[in-house]
PDB file of C-alpha atoms in Angstrom:
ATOM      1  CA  UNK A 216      -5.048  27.448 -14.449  1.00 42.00           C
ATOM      2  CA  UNK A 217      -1.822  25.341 -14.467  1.00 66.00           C
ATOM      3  CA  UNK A 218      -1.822  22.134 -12.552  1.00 77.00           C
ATOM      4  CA  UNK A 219       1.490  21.170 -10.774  1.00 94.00           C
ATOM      5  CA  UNK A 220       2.620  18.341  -9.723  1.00 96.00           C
ATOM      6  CA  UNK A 221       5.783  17.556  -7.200  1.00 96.00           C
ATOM      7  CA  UNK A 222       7.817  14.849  -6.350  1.00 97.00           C
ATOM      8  CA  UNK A 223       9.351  14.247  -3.043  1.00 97.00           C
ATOM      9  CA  UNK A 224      12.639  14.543  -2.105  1.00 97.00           C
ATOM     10  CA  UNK A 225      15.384  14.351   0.385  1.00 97.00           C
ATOM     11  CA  UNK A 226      16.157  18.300   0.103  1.00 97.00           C
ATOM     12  CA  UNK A 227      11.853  18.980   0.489  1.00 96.00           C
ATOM     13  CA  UNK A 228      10.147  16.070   2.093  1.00 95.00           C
ATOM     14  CA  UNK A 229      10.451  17.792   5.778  1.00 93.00           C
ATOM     15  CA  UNK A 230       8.347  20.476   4.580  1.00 91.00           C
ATOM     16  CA  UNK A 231       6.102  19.168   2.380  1.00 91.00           C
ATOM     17  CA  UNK A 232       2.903  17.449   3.664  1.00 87.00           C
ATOM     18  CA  UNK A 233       1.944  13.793   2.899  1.00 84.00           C
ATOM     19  CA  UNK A 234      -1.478  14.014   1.063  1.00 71.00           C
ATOM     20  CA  UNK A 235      -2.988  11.021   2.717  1.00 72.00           C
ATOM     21  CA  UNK A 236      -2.983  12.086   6.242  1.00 67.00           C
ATOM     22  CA  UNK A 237      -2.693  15.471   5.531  1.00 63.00           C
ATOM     23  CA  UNK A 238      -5.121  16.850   8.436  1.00 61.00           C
ATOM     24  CA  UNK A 239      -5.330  14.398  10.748  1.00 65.00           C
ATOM     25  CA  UNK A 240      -3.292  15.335  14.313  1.00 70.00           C
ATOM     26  CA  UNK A 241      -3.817  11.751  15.415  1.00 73.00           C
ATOM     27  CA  UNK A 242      -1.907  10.416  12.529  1.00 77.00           C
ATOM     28  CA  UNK A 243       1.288  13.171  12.933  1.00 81.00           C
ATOM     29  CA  UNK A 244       3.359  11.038  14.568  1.00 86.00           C
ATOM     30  CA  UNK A 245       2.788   8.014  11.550  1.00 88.00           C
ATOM     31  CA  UNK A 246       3.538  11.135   9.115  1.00 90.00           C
ATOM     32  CA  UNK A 247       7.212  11.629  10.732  1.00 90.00           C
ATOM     33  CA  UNK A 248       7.506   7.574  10.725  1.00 92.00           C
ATOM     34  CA  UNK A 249       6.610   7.388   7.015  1.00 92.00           C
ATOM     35  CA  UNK A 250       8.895  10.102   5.825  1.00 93.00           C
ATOM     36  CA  UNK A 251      12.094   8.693   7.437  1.00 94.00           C
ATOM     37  CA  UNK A 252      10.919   5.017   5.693  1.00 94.00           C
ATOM     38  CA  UNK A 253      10.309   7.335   2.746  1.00 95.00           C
ATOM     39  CA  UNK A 254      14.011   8.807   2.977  1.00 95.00           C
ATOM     40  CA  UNK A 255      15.667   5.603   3.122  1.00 94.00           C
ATOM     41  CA  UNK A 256      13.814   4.643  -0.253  1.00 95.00           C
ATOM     42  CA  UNK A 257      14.271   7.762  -2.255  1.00 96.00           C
ATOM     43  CA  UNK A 258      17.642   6.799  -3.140  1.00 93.00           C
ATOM     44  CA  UNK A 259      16.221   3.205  -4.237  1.00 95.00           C
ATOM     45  CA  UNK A 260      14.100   5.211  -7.024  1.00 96.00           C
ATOM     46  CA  UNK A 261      11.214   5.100  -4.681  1.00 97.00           C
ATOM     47  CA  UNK A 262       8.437   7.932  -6.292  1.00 98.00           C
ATOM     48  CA  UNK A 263       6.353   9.686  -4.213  1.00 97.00           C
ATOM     49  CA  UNK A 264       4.379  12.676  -6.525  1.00 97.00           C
ATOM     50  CA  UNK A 265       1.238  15.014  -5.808  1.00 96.00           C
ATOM     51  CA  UNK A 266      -0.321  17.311  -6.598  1.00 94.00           C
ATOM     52  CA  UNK A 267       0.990  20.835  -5.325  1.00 93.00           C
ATOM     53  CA  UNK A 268      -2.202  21.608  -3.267  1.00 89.00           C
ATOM     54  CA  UNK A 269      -3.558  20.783  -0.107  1.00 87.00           C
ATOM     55  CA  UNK A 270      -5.578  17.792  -1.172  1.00 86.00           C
ATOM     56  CA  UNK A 271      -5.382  13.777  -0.994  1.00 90.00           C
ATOM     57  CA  UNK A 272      -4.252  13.763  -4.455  1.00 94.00           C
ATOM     58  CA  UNK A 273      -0.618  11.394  -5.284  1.00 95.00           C
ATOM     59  CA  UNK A 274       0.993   7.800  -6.406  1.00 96.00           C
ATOM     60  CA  UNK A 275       3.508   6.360  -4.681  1.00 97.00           C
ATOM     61  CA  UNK A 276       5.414   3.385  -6.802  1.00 98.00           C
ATOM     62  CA  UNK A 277       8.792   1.889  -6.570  1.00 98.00           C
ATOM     63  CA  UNK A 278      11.506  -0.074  -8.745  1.00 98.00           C
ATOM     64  CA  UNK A 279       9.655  -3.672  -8.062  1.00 98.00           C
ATOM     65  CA  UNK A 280      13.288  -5.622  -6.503  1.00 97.00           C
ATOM     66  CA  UNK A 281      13.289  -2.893  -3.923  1.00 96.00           C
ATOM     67  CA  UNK A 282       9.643  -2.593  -3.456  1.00 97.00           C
ATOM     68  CA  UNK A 283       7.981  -3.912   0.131  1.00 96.00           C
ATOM     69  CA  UNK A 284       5.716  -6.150  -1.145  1.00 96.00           C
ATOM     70  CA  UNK A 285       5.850 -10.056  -1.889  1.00 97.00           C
ATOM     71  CA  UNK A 286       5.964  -9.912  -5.494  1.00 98.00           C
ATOM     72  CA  UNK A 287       8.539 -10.901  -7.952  1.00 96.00           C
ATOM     73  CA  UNK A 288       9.349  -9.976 -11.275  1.00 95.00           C
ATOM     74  CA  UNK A 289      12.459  -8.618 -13.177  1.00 94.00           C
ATOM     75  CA  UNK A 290      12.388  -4.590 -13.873  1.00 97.00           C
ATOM     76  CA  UNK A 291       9.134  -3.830 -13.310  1.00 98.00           C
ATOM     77  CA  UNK A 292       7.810  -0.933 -11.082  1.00 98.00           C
ATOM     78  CA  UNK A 293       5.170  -1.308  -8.655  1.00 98.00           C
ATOM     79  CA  UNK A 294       2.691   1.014  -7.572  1.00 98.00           C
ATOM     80  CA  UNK A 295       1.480   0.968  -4.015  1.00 96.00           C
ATOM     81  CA  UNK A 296      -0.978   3.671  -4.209  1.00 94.00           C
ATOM     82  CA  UNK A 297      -2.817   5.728  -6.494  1.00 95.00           C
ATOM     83  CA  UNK A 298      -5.393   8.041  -4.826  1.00 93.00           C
ATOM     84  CA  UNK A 299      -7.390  11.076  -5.709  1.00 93.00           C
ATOM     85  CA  UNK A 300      -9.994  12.478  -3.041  1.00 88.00           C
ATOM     86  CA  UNK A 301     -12.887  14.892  -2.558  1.00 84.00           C
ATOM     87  CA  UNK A 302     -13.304  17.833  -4.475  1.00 88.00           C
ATOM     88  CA  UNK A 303     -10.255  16.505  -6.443  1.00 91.00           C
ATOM     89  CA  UNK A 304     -12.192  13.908  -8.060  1.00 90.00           C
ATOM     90  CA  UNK A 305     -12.852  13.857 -11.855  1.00 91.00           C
ATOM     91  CA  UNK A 306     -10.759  16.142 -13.017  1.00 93.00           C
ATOM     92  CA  UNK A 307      -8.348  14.015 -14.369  1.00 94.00           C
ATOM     93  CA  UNK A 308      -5.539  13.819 -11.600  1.00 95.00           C
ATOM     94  CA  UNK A 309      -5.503   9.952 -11.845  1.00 96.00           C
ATOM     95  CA  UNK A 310      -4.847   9.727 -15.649  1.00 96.00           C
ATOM     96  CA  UNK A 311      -1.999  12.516 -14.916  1.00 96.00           C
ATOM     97  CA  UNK A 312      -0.257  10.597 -12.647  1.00 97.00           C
ATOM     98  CA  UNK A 313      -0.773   7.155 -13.701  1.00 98.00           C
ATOM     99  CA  UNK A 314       0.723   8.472 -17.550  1.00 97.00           C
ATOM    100  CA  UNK A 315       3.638  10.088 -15.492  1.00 98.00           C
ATOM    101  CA  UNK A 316       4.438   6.506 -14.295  1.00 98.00           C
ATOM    102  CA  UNK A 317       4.108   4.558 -17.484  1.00 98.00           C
ATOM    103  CA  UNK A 318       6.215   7.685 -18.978  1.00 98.00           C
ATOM    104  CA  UNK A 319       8.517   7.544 -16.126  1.00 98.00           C
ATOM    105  CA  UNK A 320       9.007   3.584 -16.131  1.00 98.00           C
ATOM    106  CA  UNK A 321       9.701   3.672 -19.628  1.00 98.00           C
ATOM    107  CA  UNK A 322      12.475   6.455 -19.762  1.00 98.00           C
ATOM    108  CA  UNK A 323      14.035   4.235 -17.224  1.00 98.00           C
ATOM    109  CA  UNK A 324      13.687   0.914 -19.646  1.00 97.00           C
ATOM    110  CA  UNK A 325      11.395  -0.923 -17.594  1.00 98.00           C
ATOM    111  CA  UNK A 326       9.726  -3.976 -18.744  1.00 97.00           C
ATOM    112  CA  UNK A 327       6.354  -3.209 -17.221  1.00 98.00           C
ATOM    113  CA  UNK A 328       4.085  -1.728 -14.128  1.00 98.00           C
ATOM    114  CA  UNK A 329       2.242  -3.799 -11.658  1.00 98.00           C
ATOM    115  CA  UNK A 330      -0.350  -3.611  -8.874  1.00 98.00           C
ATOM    116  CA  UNK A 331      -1.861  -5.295  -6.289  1.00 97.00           C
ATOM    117  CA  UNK A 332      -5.943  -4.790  -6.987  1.00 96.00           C
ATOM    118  CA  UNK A 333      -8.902  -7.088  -6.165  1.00 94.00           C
ATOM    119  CA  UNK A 334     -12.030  -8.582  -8.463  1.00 93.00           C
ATOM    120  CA  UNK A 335     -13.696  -6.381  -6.104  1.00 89.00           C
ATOM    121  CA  UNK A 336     -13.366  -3.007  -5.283  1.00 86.00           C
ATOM    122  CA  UNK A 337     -11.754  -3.283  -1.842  1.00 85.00           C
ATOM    123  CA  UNK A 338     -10.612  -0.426   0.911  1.00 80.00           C
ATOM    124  CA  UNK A 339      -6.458   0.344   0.516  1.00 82.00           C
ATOM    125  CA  UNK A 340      -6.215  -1.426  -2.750  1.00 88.00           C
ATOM    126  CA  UNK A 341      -6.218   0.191  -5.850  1.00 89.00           C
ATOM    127  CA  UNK A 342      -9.555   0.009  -8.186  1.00 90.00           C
ATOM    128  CA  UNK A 343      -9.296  -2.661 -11.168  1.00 94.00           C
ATOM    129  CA  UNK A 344     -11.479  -0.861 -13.908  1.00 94.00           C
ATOM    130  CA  UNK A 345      -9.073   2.260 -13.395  1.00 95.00           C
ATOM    131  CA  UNK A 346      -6.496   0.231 -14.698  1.00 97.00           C
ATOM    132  CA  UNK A 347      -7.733  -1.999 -16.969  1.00 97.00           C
ATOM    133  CA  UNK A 348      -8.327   0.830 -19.446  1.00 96.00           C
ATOM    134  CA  UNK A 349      -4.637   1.988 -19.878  1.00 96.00           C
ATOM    135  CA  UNK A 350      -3.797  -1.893 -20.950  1.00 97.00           C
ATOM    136  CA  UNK A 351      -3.064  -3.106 -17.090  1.00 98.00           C
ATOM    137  CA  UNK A 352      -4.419  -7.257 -17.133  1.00 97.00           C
ATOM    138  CA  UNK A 353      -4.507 -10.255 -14.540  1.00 97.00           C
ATOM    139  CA  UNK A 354      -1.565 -11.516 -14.407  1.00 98.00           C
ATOM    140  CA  UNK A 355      -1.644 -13.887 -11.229  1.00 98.00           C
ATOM    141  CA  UNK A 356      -4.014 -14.318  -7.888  1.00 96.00           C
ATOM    142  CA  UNK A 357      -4.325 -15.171  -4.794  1.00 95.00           C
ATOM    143  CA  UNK A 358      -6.960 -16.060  -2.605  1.00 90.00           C
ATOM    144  CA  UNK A 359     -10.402 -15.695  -3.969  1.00 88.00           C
ATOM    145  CA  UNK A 360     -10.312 -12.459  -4.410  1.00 92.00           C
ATOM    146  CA  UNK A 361      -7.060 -11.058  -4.539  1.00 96.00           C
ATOM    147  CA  UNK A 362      -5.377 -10.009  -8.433  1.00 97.00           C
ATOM    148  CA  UNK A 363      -1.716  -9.149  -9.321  1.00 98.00           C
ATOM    149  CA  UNK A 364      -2.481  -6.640 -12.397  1.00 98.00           C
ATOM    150  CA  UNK A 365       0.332  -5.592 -14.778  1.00 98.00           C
ATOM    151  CA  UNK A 366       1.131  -3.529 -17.732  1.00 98.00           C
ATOM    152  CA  UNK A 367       3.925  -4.993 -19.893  1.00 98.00           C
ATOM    153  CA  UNK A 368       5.770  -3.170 -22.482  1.00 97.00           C
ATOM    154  CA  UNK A 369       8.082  -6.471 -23.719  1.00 93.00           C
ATOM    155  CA  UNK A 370       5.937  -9.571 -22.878  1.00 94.00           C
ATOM    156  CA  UNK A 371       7.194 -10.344 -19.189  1.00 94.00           C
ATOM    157  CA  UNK A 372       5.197 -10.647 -16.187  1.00 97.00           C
ATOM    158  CA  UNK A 373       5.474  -9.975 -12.516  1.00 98.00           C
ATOM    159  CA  UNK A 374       4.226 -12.772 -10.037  1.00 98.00           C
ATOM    160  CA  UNK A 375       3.129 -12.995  -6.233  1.00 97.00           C
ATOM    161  CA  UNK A 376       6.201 -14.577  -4.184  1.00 96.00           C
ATOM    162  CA  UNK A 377       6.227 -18.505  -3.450  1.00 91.00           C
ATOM    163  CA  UNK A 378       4.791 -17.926   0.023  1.00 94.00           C
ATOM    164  CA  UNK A 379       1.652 -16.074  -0.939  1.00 96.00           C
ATOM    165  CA  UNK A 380      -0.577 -18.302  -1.861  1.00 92.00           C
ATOM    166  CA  UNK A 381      -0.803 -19.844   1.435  1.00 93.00           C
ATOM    167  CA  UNK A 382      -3.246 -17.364   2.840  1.00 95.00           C
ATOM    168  CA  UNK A 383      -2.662 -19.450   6.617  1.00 96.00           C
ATOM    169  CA  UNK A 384      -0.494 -19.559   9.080  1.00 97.00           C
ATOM    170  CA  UNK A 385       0.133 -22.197  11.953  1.00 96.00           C
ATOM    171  CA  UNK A 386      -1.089 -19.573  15.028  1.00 95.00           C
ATOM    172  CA  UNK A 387      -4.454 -19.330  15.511  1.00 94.00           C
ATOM    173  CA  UNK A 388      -4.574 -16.130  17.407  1.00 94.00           C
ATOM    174  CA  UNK A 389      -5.243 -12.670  15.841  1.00 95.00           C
ATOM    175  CA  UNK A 390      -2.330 -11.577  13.787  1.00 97.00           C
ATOM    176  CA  UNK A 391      -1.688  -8.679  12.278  1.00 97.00           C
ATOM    177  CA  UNK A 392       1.237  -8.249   9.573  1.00 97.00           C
ATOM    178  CA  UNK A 393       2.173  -4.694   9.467  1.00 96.00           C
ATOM    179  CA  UNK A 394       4.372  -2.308   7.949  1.00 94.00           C
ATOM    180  CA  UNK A 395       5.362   1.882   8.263  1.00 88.00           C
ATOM    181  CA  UNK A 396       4.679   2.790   4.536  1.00 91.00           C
ATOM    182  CA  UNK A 397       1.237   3.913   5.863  1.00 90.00           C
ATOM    183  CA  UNK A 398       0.779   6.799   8.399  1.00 90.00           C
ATOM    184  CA  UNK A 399      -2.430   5.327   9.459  1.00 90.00           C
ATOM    185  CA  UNK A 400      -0.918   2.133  10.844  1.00 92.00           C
ATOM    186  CA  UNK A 401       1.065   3.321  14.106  1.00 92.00           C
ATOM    187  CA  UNK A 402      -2.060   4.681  15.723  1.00 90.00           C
ATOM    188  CA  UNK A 403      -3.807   1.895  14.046  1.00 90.00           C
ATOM    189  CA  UNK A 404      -1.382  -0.554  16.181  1.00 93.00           C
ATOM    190  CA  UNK A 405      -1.558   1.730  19.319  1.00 92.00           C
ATOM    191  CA  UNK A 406      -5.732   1.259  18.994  1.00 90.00           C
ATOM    192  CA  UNK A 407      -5.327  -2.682  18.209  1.00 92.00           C
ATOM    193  CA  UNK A 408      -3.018  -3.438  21.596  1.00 93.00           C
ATOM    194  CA  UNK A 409      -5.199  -0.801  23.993  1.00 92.00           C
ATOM    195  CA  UNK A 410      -7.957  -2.933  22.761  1.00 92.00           C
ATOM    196  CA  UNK A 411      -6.911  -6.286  22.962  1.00 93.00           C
ATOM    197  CA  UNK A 412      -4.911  -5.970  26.259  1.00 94.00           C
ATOM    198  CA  UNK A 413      -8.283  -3.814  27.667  1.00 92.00           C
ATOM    199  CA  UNK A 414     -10.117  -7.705  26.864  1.00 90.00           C
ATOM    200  CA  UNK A 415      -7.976 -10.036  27.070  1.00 92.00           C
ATOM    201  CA  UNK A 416      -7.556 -10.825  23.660  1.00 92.00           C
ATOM    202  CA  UNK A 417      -3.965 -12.479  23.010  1.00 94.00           C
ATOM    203  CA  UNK A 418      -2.843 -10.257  19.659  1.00 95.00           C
ATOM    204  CA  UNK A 419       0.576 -11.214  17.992  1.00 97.00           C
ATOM    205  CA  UNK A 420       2.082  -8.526  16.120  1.00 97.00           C
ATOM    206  CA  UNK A 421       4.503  -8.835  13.202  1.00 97.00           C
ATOM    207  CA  UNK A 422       6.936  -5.936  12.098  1.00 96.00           C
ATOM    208  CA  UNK A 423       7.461  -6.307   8.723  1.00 97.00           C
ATOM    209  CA  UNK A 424      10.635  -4.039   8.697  1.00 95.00           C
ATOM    210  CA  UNK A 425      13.264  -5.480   6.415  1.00 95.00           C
ATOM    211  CA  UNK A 426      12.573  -6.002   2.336  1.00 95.00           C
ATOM    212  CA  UNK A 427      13.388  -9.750   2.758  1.00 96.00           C
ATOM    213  CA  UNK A 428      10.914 -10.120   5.218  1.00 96.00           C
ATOM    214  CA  UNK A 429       8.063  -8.371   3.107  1.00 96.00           C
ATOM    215  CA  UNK A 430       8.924 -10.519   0.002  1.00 97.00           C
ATOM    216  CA  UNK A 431       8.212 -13.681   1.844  1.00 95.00           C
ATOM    217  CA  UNK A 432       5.126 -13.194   3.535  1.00 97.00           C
ATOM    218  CA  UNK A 433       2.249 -15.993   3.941  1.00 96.00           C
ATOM    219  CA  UNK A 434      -0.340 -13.413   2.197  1.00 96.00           C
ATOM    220  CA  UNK A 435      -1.168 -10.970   0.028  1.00 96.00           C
ATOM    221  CA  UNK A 436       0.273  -7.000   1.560  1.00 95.00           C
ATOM    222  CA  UNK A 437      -0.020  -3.560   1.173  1.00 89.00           C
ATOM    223  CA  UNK A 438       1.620  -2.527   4.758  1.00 92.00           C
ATOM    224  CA  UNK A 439      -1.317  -4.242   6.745  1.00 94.00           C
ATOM    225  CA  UNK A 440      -2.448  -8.010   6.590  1.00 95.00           C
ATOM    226  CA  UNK A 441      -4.757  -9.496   9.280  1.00 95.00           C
ATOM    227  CA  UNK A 442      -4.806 -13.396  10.632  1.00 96.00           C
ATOM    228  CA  UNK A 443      -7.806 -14.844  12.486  1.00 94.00           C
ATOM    229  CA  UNK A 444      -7.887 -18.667  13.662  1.00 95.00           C
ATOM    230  CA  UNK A 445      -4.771 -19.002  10.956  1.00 96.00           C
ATOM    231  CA  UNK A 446      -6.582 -17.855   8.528  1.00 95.00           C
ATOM    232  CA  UNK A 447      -6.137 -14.764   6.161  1.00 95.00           C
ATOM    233  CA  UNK A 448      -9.028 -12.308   6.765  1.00 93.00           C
ATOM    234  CA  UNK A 449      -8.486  -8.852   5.472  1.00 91.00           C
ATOM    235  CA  UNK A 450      -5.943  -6.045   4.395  1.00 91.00           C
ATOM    236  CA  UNK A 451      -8.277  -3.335   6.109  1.00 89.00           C
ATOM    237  CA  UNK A 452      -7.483  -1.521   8.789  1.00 88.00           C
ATOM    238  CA  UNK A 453      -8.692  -2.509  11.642  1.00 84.00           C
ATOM    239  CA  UNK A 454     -10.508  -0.352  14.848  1.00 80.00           C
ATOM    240  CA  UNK A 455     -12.661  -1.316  17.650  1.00 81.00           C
ATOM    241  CA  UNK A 456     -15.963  -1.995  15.908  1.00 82.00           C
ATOM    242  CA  UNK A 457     -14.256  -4.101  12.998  1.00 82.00           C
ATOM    243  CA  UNK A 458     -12.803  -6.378  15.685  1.00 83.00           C
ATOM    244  CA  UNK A 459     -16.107  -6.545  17.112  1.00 79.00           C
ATOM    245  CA  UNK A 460     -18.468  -7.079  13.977  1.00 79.00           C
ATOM    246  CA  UNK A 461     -15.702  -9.401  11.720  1.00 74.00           C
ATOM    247  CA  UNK A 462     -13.627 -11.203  14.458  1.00 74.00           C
ATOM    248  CA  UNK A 463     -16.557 -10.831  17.469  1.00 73.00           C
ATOM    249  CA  UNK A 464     -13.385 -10.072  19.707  1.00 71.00           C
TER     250      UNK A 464
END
């Protein structure tokens, strides 16, 4: 049987489905959020490809000057997610599409690919072994756990921006750093103030919605970065029994 692959774009996004939230009526209205972010990217050379079944199975990367994330480096792409689910597993989606972005990102004379990934395997960031065998290597950190990985074809490197190895900021309330890449987030938000207004919790939240303001964040991002006391405590998503068992909010 032939596997097929699609891309997104402007002339079939509103019909096509986004694999990550793909079933979930609570997340619908994040779904119609992302795809008008997505629209406004295509035309940067943003890539969103899946596979052409109904399944969590697609990468998402971007040219890395355009890309919402505070990393710098000069004609690299970035990947912001690379996920294959359920019965998809093992079946060799993930080398597909990962070798249709090195592919890609060289046909467009690129210098290189990078990711944000961890020392350990974290929720929302993408898995370090994966990567490390097709040539991917740490190229900068932050934090103690936190790894910028790259694949260079000419010898240059990508690095976080200036502000991210700060990992504080001056408020000491909870903060949350979010952006609308993710169709998980808006209810994710809606669930976070309901909370936090329900007890009294003062919550600050931070729109990252402009690419100058994601390049110059205090932390490490991948649409969702969480403050505690001024300190940086997770990129997870957060719900009701997080906040209660990590924050004891």
């Amino acid at each position: 049987m032939d596997v097929q692959y699609i891309n997104l774009t402007l002339d079939n996004i509103d019909r096509e489905h986004l694999c990550c939230a793909i079933a979930d009526k609570k997340h619908q209205n994040g779904v119609a959020i992302k795809k008008q972010w997505l629209k406004e990217r295509i035309e940067e050379g943003h890539i969103f490809r899946k596979l052409n079944e109904k399944g969590k199975v697609f990468i998402e990367y971007a040219p890395l000057e355009t890309a919402w994330i505070p990393v710098c480096g000069d004609n690299y792409m970035y990947i912001y997610c690379l996920w294959v689910a359920g019965a998809f597993k093992g079946k060799g989606h993930g080398k597909a599409l990962l070798e249709y972005c090195i592919n890609d990102a060289k046909a467009k004379g690129k210098s290189g690919i990078c990711v944000l990934s961890s020392k350990k395997k974290k929720p929302f960031l993408s898995e370090k072994k994966f990567f490390l065998k097709y040539g991917f290597e740490v190229v900068d950190t932050a934090g103690d756990d936190y790894e910028l990985l790259a694949l260079s074809f000419h010898g240059e490197f990508p690095v976080f921006s200036e502000n991210v190895k700060k990992m504080k900021i001056d408020s000491k309330e909870l903060t949350i750093y979010y952006g609308l890449q993710c169709p998980y987030i808006p209810n994710c938000i809606e669930q976070m103030q309901e909370y936090c207004d329900k007890n009294n919790i003062s919550l600050n939240l931070i729109a990252v919605d402009t690419l100058e303001k994601a390049k110059n964040l205090p932390c490490i991002f991948n649409n969702w970065a969480v403050f505690y006391k001024g300190d940086f405590e997770t990129n997870h998503l957060l719900n009701e029994n997080i906040l209660k068992k990590k924050f004891n909010v």
